[in-house]
Amino acid sequence: MAKTKEKTPSQILSVQFDDTLARTVGSATYKQLRALRKDPTIALARQLSIAPILAAPWSIEATKDAPDGAKEFIDVQMAPLRMHILRTGFLGCTDFGWQSFEKVFELLPSRQIGIKKLKPLLHDISRLLVDRSNGALLGIKQTLAMGNDITLSTDEVLVLYIDVEGTNWYGQGLLEIVKSTQDDWDKANDVAKKYDNRIAGAHWVVSYPEGTAIHNGKKDVDNFEIASDLLNTLESSGKIAMPTGAKSLKDSIDRDLGGGWSIDLLDDGGPKQFSMVARMKYLDALKVRAFGMPERAILEGQFGTKSEAEQHADMAIINMEVRHKVVVQLVNWHLVNQLLRFNYGPEAENTVFISPAPIVDLVLEYIRSVYSDILKSPDGILVIADIDVKAMEDQLGIPSKESE
């Protein structure tokens, strides 16, 4: 009797991964999106859109049901990875909508399973794998050189994404949003270059009568050749000699060559170039908005006030906080819970989690803390330092009797 062949883990995985998720039809290639990062405005907005998130610390929190030592274990495991996860993850999500990491685990001396590192995976050779029946994310497939494929399950890979629609786990990259605006900016810039080269400069026009004249000591020189010599002289040096007594360059040439000659300078006196600059500034503002930031928060001000610019910056920070929480939630679901399950059992899931700190003005927080201490013990703290309480109240927006 033949033995029934057991299914190995790899065989089970091959059955699960029955389909790959295609990127949205019409999406720009990764090469095209990377080229956008060379634009100075996009480069600035791209970095500023993640900088406050990178500066916001994480705290590890636990519920009352958390196993003993689980909170400390997760803190030790995740603290070294925070900057790597946030910077690489947010840049990948900002550029392309998603970012994947291969999880590399290790056996610790305590006999616990820890996360050794997270290896970022290239978007170009990676495709997301989904369950065809319900669209659930199952992992990724990488196509390497020579056509070899590597399949990684969600236990082996961490996938971060932003602005997912339904089960399209590729999300919505911000560079994809800004691409059409950048295309318009490039077209406007090309038109401006052509305008500068062909129209914006001044042009000499020499009108001449038909016939011949004496020129440079030669008789019967065709007037066309004389006009060409005049133009060459004007274009090469912009200078021409004119005898005393001539009221204009035309009088000078008429005196030497006879009537019917004229020289005019055509230049651009219209506002066309100004309109091009205004259009390109408008497109720059749109590029900044694509990154979730009102342009007044980072570009040069024009008609607004400093207070208004600060309000715009606050709106951008709120948007950043939301994105930060979304990504941290994915890390909790697919990495923190996995470590808890490996080391403390499935019942430990969701008992320990990462909580991102708000992106706030740290100086304002310090002032608020000191003011709170003053209210608790005014005599004691005022003895320690000579503090301007009125100035603190002004910064915190607390009304006083003098201002009423």
Short mmCIF file of C-alpha atoms in Angstrom, two decimals:
data_model
loop_
_atom_site.label_atom_id
_atom_site.label_comp_id
_atom_site.label_asym_id
_atom_site.label_seq_id
_atom_site.Cartn_x
_atom_site.Cartn_y
_atom_site.Cartn_z
CA MET A 1 0.00 0.00 0.00
CA ALA A 2 1.45 3.32 -1.04
CA LYS A 3 2.05 5.90 1.63
CA THR A 4 0.14 9.15 1.49
CA LYS A 5 2.60 11.97 0.93
CA GLU A 6 2.39 14.59 3.67
CA LYS A 7 2.00 18.21 2.68
CA THR A 8 5.01 20.24 3.65
CA PRO A 9 4.63 23.89 4.67
CA SER A 10 5.93 24.98 1.27
CA GLN A 11 3.29 22.88 -0.50
CA ILE A 12 0.55 24.39 1.64
CA LEU A 13 1.78 27.87 0.84
CA SER A 14 1.80 27.14 -2.87
CA VAL A 15 -1.88 26.22 -2.66
CA GLN A 16 -2.77 29.40 -0.78
CA PHE A 17 -0.91 31.73 -3.11
CA ASP A 18 -3.04 31.18 -6.16
CA ASP A 19 -3.07 34.71 -7.51
CA THR A 20 -1.08 37.91 -7.64
CA LEU A 21 -2.57 41.36 -7.25
CA ALA A 22 -1.95 43.59 -10.26
CA ARG A 23 -1.28 47.29 -9.81
CA THR A 24 -3.93 49.70 -11.04
CA VAL A 25 -4.16 49.89 -14.82
CA GLY A 26 -2.54 53.09 -16.05
CA SER A 27 -0.28 53.44 -13.02
CA ALA A 28 3.08 55.05 -13.64
CA THR A 29 6.10 52.77 -13.62
CA TYR A 30 8.38 52.75 -10.61
CA LYS A 31 11.10 54.28 -12.78
CA GLN A 32 8.83 57.19 -13.73
CA LEU A 33 7.85 57.78 -10.11
CA ARG A 34 11.47 57.74 -8.94
CA ALA A 35 12.31 60.42 -11.52
CA LEU A 36 9.80 62.75 -9.82
CA ARG A 37 11.91 62.75 -6.66
CA LYS A 38 14.57 64.83 -8.44
CA ASP A 39 12.29 67.87 -8.57
CA PRO A 40 13.34 70.30 -5.78
CA THR A 41 9.79 71.12 -4.67
CA ILE A 42 8.79 67.46 -4.53
CA ALA A 43 12.01 66.56 -2.71
CA LEU A 44 11.30 69.21 -0.06
CA ALA A 45 7.65 68.25 0.40
CA ARG A 46 8.53 64.54 0.49
CA GLN A 47 11.02 64.97 3.33
CA LEU A 48 8.92 67.44 5.32
CA SER A 49 5.87 65.19 5.10
CA ILE A 50 7.63 62.51 7.18
CA ALA A 51 10.03 64.57 9.34
CA PRO A 52 7.52 65.29 12.18
CA ILE A 53 6.56 61.61 12.22
CA LEU A 54 10.18 60.54 12.61
CA ALA A 55 10.53 62.94 15.55
CA ALA A 56 7.45 61.59 17.35
CA PRO A 57 8.46 58.85 19.84
CA TRP A 58 6.72 55.56 20.47
CA SER A 59 5.54 54.30 23.84
CA ILE A 60 4.77 50.69 24.66
CA GLU A 61 1.49 50.18 26.48
CA ALA A 62 -0.10 47.08 27.95
CA THR A 63 -3.52 46.02 29.12
CA LYS A 64 -4.16 44.42 32.51
CA ASP A 65 -4.26 41.02 30.79
CA ALA A 66 -0.73 41.31 29.40
CA PRO A 67 1.62 38.47 30.47
CA ASP A 68 4.37 39.32 32.91
CA GLY A 69 7.39 40.73 31.12
CA ALA A 70 5.60 41.04 27.76
CA LYS A 71 5.62 44.84 27.77
CA GLU A 72 9.34 45.00 28.52
CA PHE A 73 10.06 42.34 25.89
CA ILE A 74 8.21 44.23 23.15
CA ASP A 75 9.91 47.47 24.17
CA VAL A 76 13.36 45.90 23.82
CA GLN A 77 12.45 44.37 20.46
CA MET A 78 10.79 47.36 18.82
CA ALA A 79 12.80 50.33 20.10
CA PRO A 80 15.84 49.71 17.82
CA LEU A 81 13.56 49.28 14.78
CA ARG A 82 11.41 52.40 15.20
CA MET A 83 13.40 54.79 13.01
CA HIS A 84 14.01 52.13 10.34
CA ILE A 85 10.34 51.16 10.14
CA LEU A 86 9.10 54.74 10.03
CA ARG A 87 11.62 56.22 7.61
CA THR A 88 11.78 53.34 5.14
CA GLY A 89 8.10 52.55 5.49
CA PHE A 90 6.84 56.09 5.05
CA LEU A 91 9.16 56.86 2.14
CA GLY A 92 8.00 53.70 0.37
CA CYS A 93 4.34 54.43 1.09
CA THR A 94 4.74 58.09 0.10
CA ASP A 95 6.41 57.18 -3.18
CA PHE A 96 4.51 54.07 -4.22
CA GLY A 97 1.65 53.51 -1.75
CA TRP A 98 3.19 50.48 -0.03
CA GLN A 99 6.39 49.09 1.43
CA SER A 100 7.29 45.51 2.33
CA PHE A 101 9.92 44.13 4.71
CA GLU A 102 11.17 40.58 5.09
CA LYS A 103 11.08 39.56 8.75
CA VAL A 104 14.30 37.99 10.02
CA PHE A 105 13.78 36.29 13.38
CA GLU A 106 16.34 35.00 15.86
CA LEU A 107 16.42 32.73 18.88
CA LEU A 108 17.41 34.75 21.95
CA PRO A 109 19.49 33.45 24.89
CA SER A 110 16.27 33.58 26.93
CA ARG A 111 14.86 30.96 24.50
CA GLN A 112 12.41 33.54 23.20
CA ILE A 113 11.93 34.38 19.53
CA GLY A 114 12.92 37.94 18.69
CA ILE A 115 13.02 40.06 15.55
CA LYS A 116 16.62 40.45 14.37
CA LYS A 117 16.00 42.82 11.47
CA LEU A 118 13.49 43.95 8.86
CA LYS A 119 14.89 43.78 5.34
CA PRO A 120 13.27 46.27 2.89
CA LEU A 121 12.20 44.61 -0.35
CA LEU A 122 12.38 46.20 -3.79
CA HIS A 123 9.04 47.21 -5.28
CA ASP A 124 10.12 46.50 -8.86
CA ILE A 125 10.47 42.75 -8.37
CA SER A 126 7.73 42.28 -5.75
CA ARG A 127 4.05 41.54 -6.26
CA LEU A 128 1.40 41.21 -3.59
CA LEU A 129 -0.37 37.88 -3.26
CA VAL A 130 -4.04 37.66 -2.33
CA ASP A 131 -6.66 35.04 -1.65
CA ARG A 132 -8.73 34.91 -4.82
CA SER A 133 -11.91 34.10 -2.90
CA ASN A 134 -11.94 37.13 -0.59
CA GLY A 135 -9.03 39.41 -1.54
CA ALA A 136 -7.19 38.90 1.75
CA LEU A 137 -3.48 39.70 1.68
CA LEU A 138 -1.44 36.49 1.87
CA GLY A 139 2.11 37.66 1.22
CA ILE A 140 4.35 38.64 -1.66
CA LYS A 141 6.08 36.98 -4.59
CA GLN A 142 9.47 38.19 -5.76
CA THR A 143 10.73 37.47 -9.27
CA LEU A 144 14.51 37.33 -9.21
CA ALA A 145 17.12 36.97 -11.94
CA MET A 146 16.79 33.97 -14.27
CA GLY A 147 13.03 33.96 -13.63
CA ASN A 148 13.23 32.38 -10.17
CA ASP A 149 10.34 33.21 -7.84
CA ILE A 150 10.41 33.50 -4.05
CA THR A 151 7.16 33.40 -2.09
CA LEU A 152 6.87 34.93 1.39
CA SER A 153 3.76 34.61 3.56
CA THR A 154 2.44 37.32 5.86
CA ASP A 155 4.24 35.50 8.71
CA GLU A 156 7.49 36.17 6.86
CA VAL A 157 6.83 39.65 5.50
CA LEU A 158 5.54 42.94 6.92
CA VAL A 159 3.54 44.97 4.41
CA LEU A 160 2.75 48.63 5.14
CA TYR A 161 0.36 50.68 3.01
CA ILE A 162 -1.63 53.92 2.99
CA ASP A 163 -4.94 54.95 1.43
CA VAL A 164 -6.04 51.44 0.48
CA GLU A 165 -9.25 51.14 -1.55
CA GLY A 166 -11.07 47.92 -0.83
CA THR A 167 -8.55 45.09 -1.07
CA ASN A 168 -6.16 46.90 -3.40
CA TRP A 169 -3.28 46.54 -0.94
CA TYR A 170 -0.93 48.59 -3.13
CA GLY A 171 -2.56 51.71 -1.70
CA GLN A 172 -2.26 55.17 -3.21
CA GLY A 173 1.23 56.62 -3.49
CA LEU A 174 1.53 60.38 -3.26
CA LEU A 175 3.95 60.50 -6.19
CA GLU A 176 1.21 58.94 -8.30
CA ILE A 177 -1.01 61.90 -7.36
CA VAL A 178 1.63 64.49 -8.13
CA LYS A 179 2.71 63.00 -11.47
CA SER A 180 0.11 64.73 -13.65
CA THR A 181 0.90 68.07 -12.01
CA GLN A 182 4.62 67.53 -12.59
CA ASP A 183 3.88 66.72 -16.25
CA ASP A 184 2.06 70.06 -16.56
CA TRP A 185 4.96 71.83 -14.80
CA ASP A 186 7.47 70.28 -17.22
CA LYS A 187 5.39 71.39 -20.21
CA ALA A 188 5.14 74.94 -18.84
CA ASN A 189 8.89 74.99 -18.24
CA ASP A 190 9.58 73.81 -21.80
CA VAL A 191 7.35 76.55 -23.18
CA ALA A 192 9.15 79.12 -21.02
CA LYS A 193 12.53 77.94 -22.34
CA LYS A 194 11.37 78.23 -25.94
CA TYR A 195 9.94 81.64 -25.18
CA ASP A 196 13.23 82.81 -23.69
CA ASN A 197 15.26 81.49 -26.61
CA ARG A 198 13.06 82.62 -29.48
CA ILE A 199 10.87 85.49 -28.32
CA ALA A 200 12.01 87.09 -25.11
CA GLY A 201 15.32 88.34 -26.56
CA ALA A 202 15.54 91.50 -28.70
CA HIS A 203 15.87 91.12 -32.48
CA TRP A 204 17.41 93.53 -34.98
CA VAL A 205 15.48 94.12 -38.21
CA VAL A 206 17.22 95.83 -41.15
CA SER A 207 14.99 97.06 -43.98
CA TYR A 208 16.77 97.90 -47.24
CA PRO A 209 15.83 99.06 -50.76
CA GLU A 210 16.45 96.90 -53.77
CA GLY A 211 19.60 97.66 -55.70
CA THR A 212 23.29 98.22 -54.97
CA ALA A 213 25.45 100.73 -53.14
CA ILE A 214 29.07 101.46 -52.25
CA HIS A 215 30.12 99.50 -49.17
CA ASN A 216 33.55 99.26 -47.55
CA GLY A 217 35.18 100.84 -50.61
CA LYS A 218 33.51 98.46 -53.06
CA LYS A 219 31.09 99.55 -55.76
CA ASP A 220 27.86 97.88 -56.74
CA VAL A 221 27.54 95.78 -53.59
CA ASP A 222 24.09 94.20 -53.34
CA ASN A 223 22.06 95.86 -50.60
CA PHE A 224 21.16 92.42 -49.21
CA GLU A 225 24.85 91.74 -48.52
CA ILE A 226 25.19 95.15 -46.87
CA ALA A 227 22.14 94.44 -44.67
CA SER A 228 23.59 91.04 -43.73
CA ASP A 229 26.89 92.66 -42.71
CA LEU A 230 25.01 95.17 -40.55
CA LEU A 231 23.07 92.38 -38.83
CA ASN A 232 26.23 90.36 -38.22
CA THR A 233 27.87 93.41 -36.67
CA LEU A 234 24.88 94.09 -34.42
CA GLU A 235 24.47 90.44 -33.34
CA SER A 236 28.16 89.89 -32.60
CA SER A 237 28.86 93.09 -30.71
CA GLY A 238 25.60 95.01 -30.49
CA LYS A 239 27.50 98.14 -31.55
CA ILE A 240 27.68 100.23 -34.70
CA ALA A 241 29.47 103.50 -35.57
CA MET A 242 27.34 106.58 -36.31
CA PRO A 243 28.76 109.94 -37.55
CA THR A 244 28.20 113.20 -35.71
CA GLY A 245 25.17 115.11 -36.91
CA ALA A 246 23.00 112.10 -37.56
CA LYS A 247 19.83 112.22 -35.47
CA SER A 248 19.33 108.48 -35.66
CA LEU A 249 20.92 105.31 -36.93
CA LYS A 250 18.55 105.48 -39.90
CA ASP A 251 19.85 108.97 -40.82
CA SER A 252 23.41 107.66 -40.61
CA ILE A 253 22.75 104.76 -42.96
CA ASP A 254 20.66 106.87 -45.33
CA ARG A 255 23.53 109.37 -45.56
CA ASP A 256 26.02 106.61 -46.46
CA LEU A 257 23.88 104.30 -48.57
CA GLY A 258 20.97 106.40 -49.76
CA GLY A 259 17.33 106.49 -48.69
CA GLY A 260 15.03 103.59 -47.95
CA TRP A 261 17.05 102.05 -45.13
CA SER A 262 15.85 101.49 -41.57
CA ILE A 263 16.97 99.58 -38.48
CA ASP A 264 14.52 98.58 -35.77
CA LEU A 265 14.83 96.64 -32.52
CA LEU A 266 11.99 94.25 -31.75
CA ASP A 267 11.59 93.21 -28.13
CA ASP A 268 8.93 91.63 -25.97
CA GLY A 269 6.96 94.26 -24.15
CA GLY A 270 4.11 92.02 -23.03
CA PRO A 271 3.41 90.27 -19.71
CA LYS A 272 3.61 86.74 -21.14
CA GLN A 273 6.64 85.67 -19.10
CA PHE A 274 5.01 86.85 -15.87
CA SER A 275 2.00 84.65 -16.57
CA MET A 276 4.29 81.65 -17.10
CA VAL A 277 6.02 82.23 -13.76
CA ALA A 278 2.64 82.57 -12.03
CA ARG A 279 1.45 79.31 -13.58
CA MET A 280 4.57 77.43 -12.51
CA LYS A 281 4.23 78.78 -8.95
CA TYR A 282 0.63 77.57 -8.91
CA LEU A 283 1.73 74.11 -10.08
CA ASP A 284 4.44 74.07 -7.38
CA ALA A 285 1.72 74.78 -4.81
CA LEU A 286 -0.32 71.85 -6.15
CA LYS A 287 2.70 69.56 -5.81
CA VAL A 288 3.00 70.49 -2.14
CA ARG A 289 -0.72 69.92 -1.56
CA ALA A 290 -0.38 66.39 -2.95
CA PHE A 291 1.74 65.54 0.10
CA GLY A 292 -1.04 66.62 2.45
CA MET A 293 0.49 69.98 3.31
CA PRO A 294 -1.01 73.42 2.61
CA GLU A 295 1.61 75.22 0.52
CA ARG A 296 1.68 78.25 2.82
CA ALA A 297 3.12 76.04 5.55
CA ILE A 298 6.41 75.51 3.65
CA LEU A 299 6.56 77.79 0.58
CA GLU A 300 7.26 81.52 0.63
CA GLY A 301 4.39 83.61 1.91
CA GLN A 302 2.65 86.22 -0.23
CA PHE A 303 -0.50 87.71 1.24
CA GLY A 304 -1.08 85.69 4.42
CA THR A 305 0.10 86.28 7.95
CA LYS A 306 2.49 84.26 10.07
CA SER A 307 -0.43 83.17 12.25
CA GLU A 308 -2.30 81.91 9.21
CA ALA A 309 0.77 79.97 8.05
CA GLU A 310 1.01 78.35 11.49
CA GLN A 311 -2.64 77.31 11.29
CA HIS A 312 -1.95 75.70 7.92
CA ALA A 313 1.01 73.85 9.46
CA ASP A 314 -1.24 72.58 12.26
CA MET A 315 -3.63 71.15 9.66
CA ALA A 316 -0.73 69.33 8.01
CA ILE A 317 0.42 67.92 11.35
CA ILE A 318 -3.05 66.50 12.04
CA ASN A 319 -2.88 64.70 8.70
CA MET A 320 0.58 63.34 9.55
CA GLU A 321 -0.65 62.06 12.92
CA VAL A 322 -3.44 60.12 11.21
CA ARG A 323 -1.00 58.47 8.79
CA HIS A 324 1.36 57.69 11.67
CA LYS A 325 -1.40 55.92 13.59
CA VAL A 326 -2.47 53.92 10.53
CA VAL A 327 1.05 52.59 9.92
CA VAL A 328 1.66 51.84 13.61
CA GLN A 329 -1.60 49.91 13.68
CA LEU A 330 -0.28 47.67 10.89
CA VAL A 331 2.96 47.13 12.83
CA ASN A 332 0.93 46.14 15.90
CA TRP A 333 -1.24 43.72 13.94
CA HIS A 334 1.44 42.01 11.88
CA LEU A 335 4.62 42.19 13.96
CA VAL A 336 3.94 42.96 17.63
CA ASN A 337 1.07 40.46 17.82
CA GLN A 338 3.24 37.89 16.06
CA LEU A 339 5.99 38.26 18.66
CA LEU A 340 3.41 37.98 21.44
CA ARG A 341 1.92 34.87 19.86
CA PHE A 342 5.31 33.21 19.41
CA ASN A 343 6.42 33.80 22.99
CA TYR A 344 3.27 34.01 25.12
CA GLY A 345 0.59 32.22 23.11
CA PRO A 346 -2.32 33.45 20.97
CA GLU A 347 -4.20 34.75 24.00
CA ALA A 348 -1.49 37.40 24.45
CA GLU A 349 -2.31 39.13 21.16
CA ASN A 350 -3.42 42.78 21.51
CA THR A 351 -2.41 42.90 25.19
CA VAL A 352 0.75 44.88 24.37
CA PHE A 353 0.88 47.49 21.64
CA ILE A 354 2.80 50.48 20.30
CA SER A 355 1.22 53.88 20.90
CA PRO A 356 2.62 56.76 18.81
CA ALA A 357 3.11 60.04 20.63
CA PRO A 358 1.23 63.05 19.24
CA ILE A 359 3.19 65.34 16.95
CA VAL A 360 3.12 68.46 19.11
CA ASP A 361 5.20 71.50 19.91
CA LEU A 362 7.52 70.10 22.60
CA VAL A 363 8.31 73.58 23.92
CA LEU A 364 4.61 74.28 24.38
CA GLU A 365 4.22 70.98 26.20
CA TYR A 366 7.05 71.92 28.55
CA ILE A 367 5.47 75.30 29.30
CA ARG A 368 2.12 73.63 29.92
CA SER A 369 3.76 71.22 32.36
CA VAL A 370 5.50 74.01 34.28
CA TYR A 371 2.29 76.07 34.44
CA SER A 372 0.46 73.05 35.84
CA ASP A 373 3.10 72.76 38.58
CA ILE A 374 2.69 76.46 39.40
CA LEU A 375 -1.05 75.99 39.92
CA LYS A 376 -0.40 73.05 42.23
CA SER A 377 2.24 74.78 44.37
CA PRO A 378 2.63 78.47 43.46
CA ASP A 379 4.79 79.48 46.40
CA GLY A 380 7.24 76.62 46.13
CA ILE A 381 8.07 76.84 42.43
CA LEU A 382 8.19 80.64 42.31
CA VAL A 383 10.92 80.54 44.94
CA ILE A 384 13.05 78.34 42.67
CA ALA A 385 13.00 80.66 39.65
CA ASP A 386 11.75 84.06 38.64
CA ILE A 387 9.11 82.96 36.14
CA ASP A 388 7.01 85.31 34.03
CA VAL A 389 3.63 83.69 34.59
CA LYS A 390 1.84 86.25 32.41
CA ALA A 391 4.04 85.36 29.43
CA MET A 392 3.32 81.68 29.98
CA GLU A 393 -0.42 82.36 30.05
CA ASP A 394 -0.13 84.25 26.78
CA GLN A 395 1.67 81.36 25.08
CA LEU A 396 -0.91 78.90 26.35
CA GLY A 397 -3.81 81.13 25.30
CA ILE A 398 -5.14 81.54 28.84
CA PRO A 399 -7.09 84.83 29.22
CA SER A 400 -6.20 87.19 32.06
CA LYS A 401 -8.11 90.03 33.73
CA GLU A 402 -5.89 92.63 32.07
CA SER A 403 -6.91 91.48 28.59
CA GLU A 404 -10.63 91.34 29.34
#
